[in-house]
Amino acid sequence: METDVNDWAKSQFRKINLIKHKDYNEESAMSEYLKTTIEKSLVCKSDFGYKLRTPLNA
């Protein structure tokens, strides 16, 4: 399913003329440091478990 989502996203990027490695990148091309940094910025731990961090609850 993840591959299907990635393929769909790439097709949408092509439709709006975004160029791979210039306008967007794939997760496999990211360093482990960058992946970890992004992951930590998206998820925070609360007393009730993990939740997505949004601009409203950041």
Tab-separated table of N, CA and C in Angstrom:
chain	number	residue	atom	x	y	z
A	1	MET	N	0.815	-1.182	0.000
A	1	MET	CA	0.000	0.000	0.000
A	1	MET	C	0.871	1.263	0.000
A	2	GLU	N	1.985	1.223	0.745
A	2	GLU	CA	2.876	2.383	0.792
A	2	GLU	C	3.400	2.727	-0.606
A	3	THR	N	3.726	1.704	-1.380
A	3	THR	CA	4.218	1.932	-2.741
A	3	THR	C	3.141	2.579	-3.599
A	4	ASP	N	1.904	2.144	-3.437
A	4	ASP	CA	0.790	2.735	-4.189
A	4	ASP	C	0.630	4.214	-3.867
A	5	VAL	N	0.743	4.549	-2.591
A	5	VAL	CA	0.622	5.951	-2.174
A	5	VAL	C	1.772	6.766	-2.760
A	6	ASN	N	2.991	6.221	-2.689
A	6	ASN	CA	4.147	6.916	-3.253
A	6	ASN	C	3.991	7.135	-4.754
A	7	ASP	N	3.523	6.109	-5.465
A	7	ASP	CA	3.315	6.229	-6.914
A	7	ASP	C	2.266	7.288	-7.229
A	8	TRP	N	1.187	7.322	-6.438
A	8	TRP	CA	0.148	8.328	-6.647
A	8	TRP	C	0.708	9.732	-6.422
A	9	ALA	N	1.463	9.888	-5.323
A	9	ALA	CA	2.035	11.204	-5.011
A	9	ALA	C	2.974	11.657	-6.135
A	10	LYS	N	3.811	10.749	-6.634
A	10	LYS	CA	4.720	11.109	-7.730
A	10	LYS	C	3.948	11.539	-8.969
A	11	SER	N	2.848	10.856	-9.259
A	11	SER	CA	2.057	11.229	-10.440
A	11	SER	C	1.448	12.619	-10.265
A	12	GLN	N	1.052	12.945	-9.035
A	12	GLN	CA	0.507	14.278	-8.767
A	12	GLN	C	1.591	15.345	-8.897
A	13	PHE	N	2.786	15.035	-8.425
A	13	PHE	CA	3.907	15.971	-8.562
A	13	PHE	C	4.227	16.231	-10.035
A	14	ARG	N	4.201	15.166	-10.842
A	14	ARG	CA	4.463	15.326	-12.286
A	14	ARG	C	3.401	16.207	-12.932
A	15	LYS	N	2.144	16.051	-12.506
A	15	LYS	CA	1.058	16.852	-13.074
A	15	LYS	C	1.258	18.342	-12.844
A	16	ILE	N	1.894	18.697	-11.741
A	16	ILE	CA	2.115	20.118	-11.461
A	16	ILE	C	3.577	20.516	-11.747
A	17	ASN	N	4.230	19.680	-12.549
A	17	ASN	CA	5.579	19.958	-13.064
A	17	ASN	C	6.661	20.095	-11.998
A	18	LEU	N	6.548	19.338	-10.904
A	18	LEU	CA	7.620	19.301	-9.918
A	18	LEU	C	8.668	18.291	-10.375
A	19	ILE	N	9.920	18.590	-10.130
A	19	ILE	CA	11.023	17.749	-10.591
A	19	ILE	C	11.653	17.026	-9.402
A	20	LYS	N	11.778	15.695	-9.556
A	20	LYS	CA	12.377	14.859	-8.519
A	20	LYS	C	13.820	15.297	-8.281
A	21	HIS	N	14.249	15.304	-7.032
A	21	HIS	CA	15.579	15.710	-6.573
A	21	HIS	C	15.822	17.207	-6.704
A	22	LYS	N	14.853	17.939	-7.218
A	22	LYS	CA	14.970	19.397	-7.258
A	22	LYS	C	13.871	20.010	-6.404
A	23	ASP	N	12.617	19.656	-6.704
A	23	ASP	CA	11.470	20.199	-5.979
A	23	ASP	C	11.009	19.285	-4.843
A	24	TYR	N	11.330	18.014	-4.917
A	24	TYR	CA	10.984	17.065	-3.861
A	24	TYR	C	11.996	15.941	-3.859
A	25	ASN	N	12.007	15.163	-2.789
A	25	ASN	CA	12.944	14.060	-2.649
A	25	ASN	C	12.206	12.852	-2.095
A	26	GLU	N	12.797	11.694	-2.234
A	26	GLU	CA	12.204	10.475	-1.698
A	26	GLU	C	12.824	10.162	-0.344
A	27	GLU	N	12.054	9.501	0.500
A	27	GLU	CA	12.535	9.155	1.835
A	27	GLU	C	13.823	8.338	1.770
A	28	SER	N	13.925	7.440	0.783
A	28	SER	CA	15.113	6.588	0.673
A	28	SER	C	16.370	7.396	0.386
A	29	ALA	N	16.220	8.608	-0.123
A	29	ALA	CA	17.374	9.450	-0.421
A	29	ALA	C	17.766	10.338	0.766
A	30	MET	N	16.956	10.317	1.828
A	30	MET	CA	17.238	11.147	2.997
A	30	MET	C	18.216	10.450	3.928
A	31	SER	N	19.015	11.238	4.618
A	31	SER	CA	19.921	10.681	5.617
A	31	SER	C	19.103	10.233	6.829
A	32	GLU	N	19.670	9.341	7.627
A	32	GLU	CA	18.993	8.890	8.844
A	32	GLU	C	18.762	10.064	9.789
A	33	TYR	N	19.701	10.985	9.842
A	33	TYR	CA	19.568	12.169	10.702
A	33	TYR	C	18.331	12.974	10.306
A	34	LEU	N	18.161	13.213	9.007
A	34	LEU	CA	17.019	13.987	8.532
A	34	LEU	C	15.706	13.255	8.806
A	35	LYS	N	15.678	11.950	8.555
A	35	LYS	CA	14.470	11.164	8.826
A	35	LYS	C	14.082	11.249	10.299
A	36	THR	N	15.069	11.109	11.188
A	36	THR	CA	14.817	11.160	12.622
A	36	THR	C	14.333	12.542	13.045
A	37	THR	N	14.948	13.574	12.506
A	37	THR	CA	14.558	14.946	12.834
A	37	THR	C	13.117	15.216	12.426
A	38	ILE	N	12.741	14.788	11.225
A	38	ILE	CA	11.369	14.984	10.756
A	38	ILE	C	10.398	14.215	11.632
A	39	GLU	N	10.746	12.967	11.928
A	39	GLU	CA	9.869	12.138	12.761
A	39	GLU	C	9.668	12.757	14.140
A	40	LYS	N	10.726	13.247	14.753
A	40	LYS	CA	10.609	13.846	16.087
A	40	LYS	C	9.808	15.138	16.058
A	41	SER	N	9.855	15.850	14.963
A	41	SER	CA	9.107	17.104	14.893
A	41	SER	C	7.613	16.857	14.677
A	42	LEU	N	7.249	15.687	14.184
A	42	LEU	CA	5.848	15.389	13.907
A	42	LEU	C	5.125	14.717	15.066
A	43	VAL	N	5.856	14.060	15.936
A	43	VAL	CA	5.220	13.295	17.006
A	43	VAL	C	5.786	13.732	18.352
A	44	CYS	N	4.924	13.962	19.288
A	44	CYS	CA	5.373	14.285	20.644
A	44	CYS	C	4.653	13.364	21.626
A	45	LYS	N	5.262	13.122	22.751
A	45	LYS	CA	4.670	12.231	23.738
A	45	LYS	C	3.915	13.037	24.784
A	46	SER	N	2.722	12.588	25.092
A	46	SER	CA	1.930	13.209	26.154
A	46	SER	C	1.647	12.151	27.209
A	47	ASP	N	0.974	12.542	28.256
A	47	ASP	CA	0.613	11.591	29.308
A	47	ASP	C	-0.357	10.527	28.794
A	48	PHE	N	-0.994	10.797	27.677
A	48	PHE	CA	-1.992	9.881	27.125
A	48	PHE	C	-1.450	9.085	25.952
A	49	GLY	N	-0.144	9.137	25.693
A	49	GLY	CA	0.440	8.429	24.569
A	49	GLY	C	0.992	9.402	23.548
A	50	TYR	N	1.165	8.925	22.352
A	50	TYR	CA	1.727	9.753	21.292
A	50	TYR	C	0.626	10.430	20.493
A	51	LYS	N	0.887	11.646	20.051
A	51	LYS	CA	-0.069	12.350	19.220
A	51	LYS	C	0.698	13.182	18.194
A	52	LEU	N	0.046	13.460	17.095
A	52	LEU	CA	0.680	14.300	16.083
A	52	LEU	C	0.764	15.721	16.597
A	53	ARG	N	1.878	16.348	16.334
A	53	ARG	CA	2.050	17.751	16.709
A	53	ARG	C	1.540	18.618	15.572
A	54	THR	N	0.642	19.499	15.880
A	54	THR	CA	0.082	20.417	14.883
A	54	THR	C	0.391	21.845	15.313
A	55	PRO	N	0.216	22.813	14.427
A	55	PRO	CA	0.457	24.198	14.833
A	55	PRO	C	-0.362	24.620	16.051
A	56	LEU	N	-1.514	24.001	16.257
A	56	LEU	CA	-2.375	24.377	17.375
A	56	LEU	C	-1.931	23.775	18.706
A	57	ASN	N	-1.256	22.604	18.653
A	57	ASN	CA	-0.859	21.973	19.913
A	57	ASN	C	0.653	21.798	20.035
A	58	ALA	N	1.423	22.481	19.214
A	58	ALA	CA	2.880	22.331	19.208
A	58	ALA	C	3.528	22.822	20.467
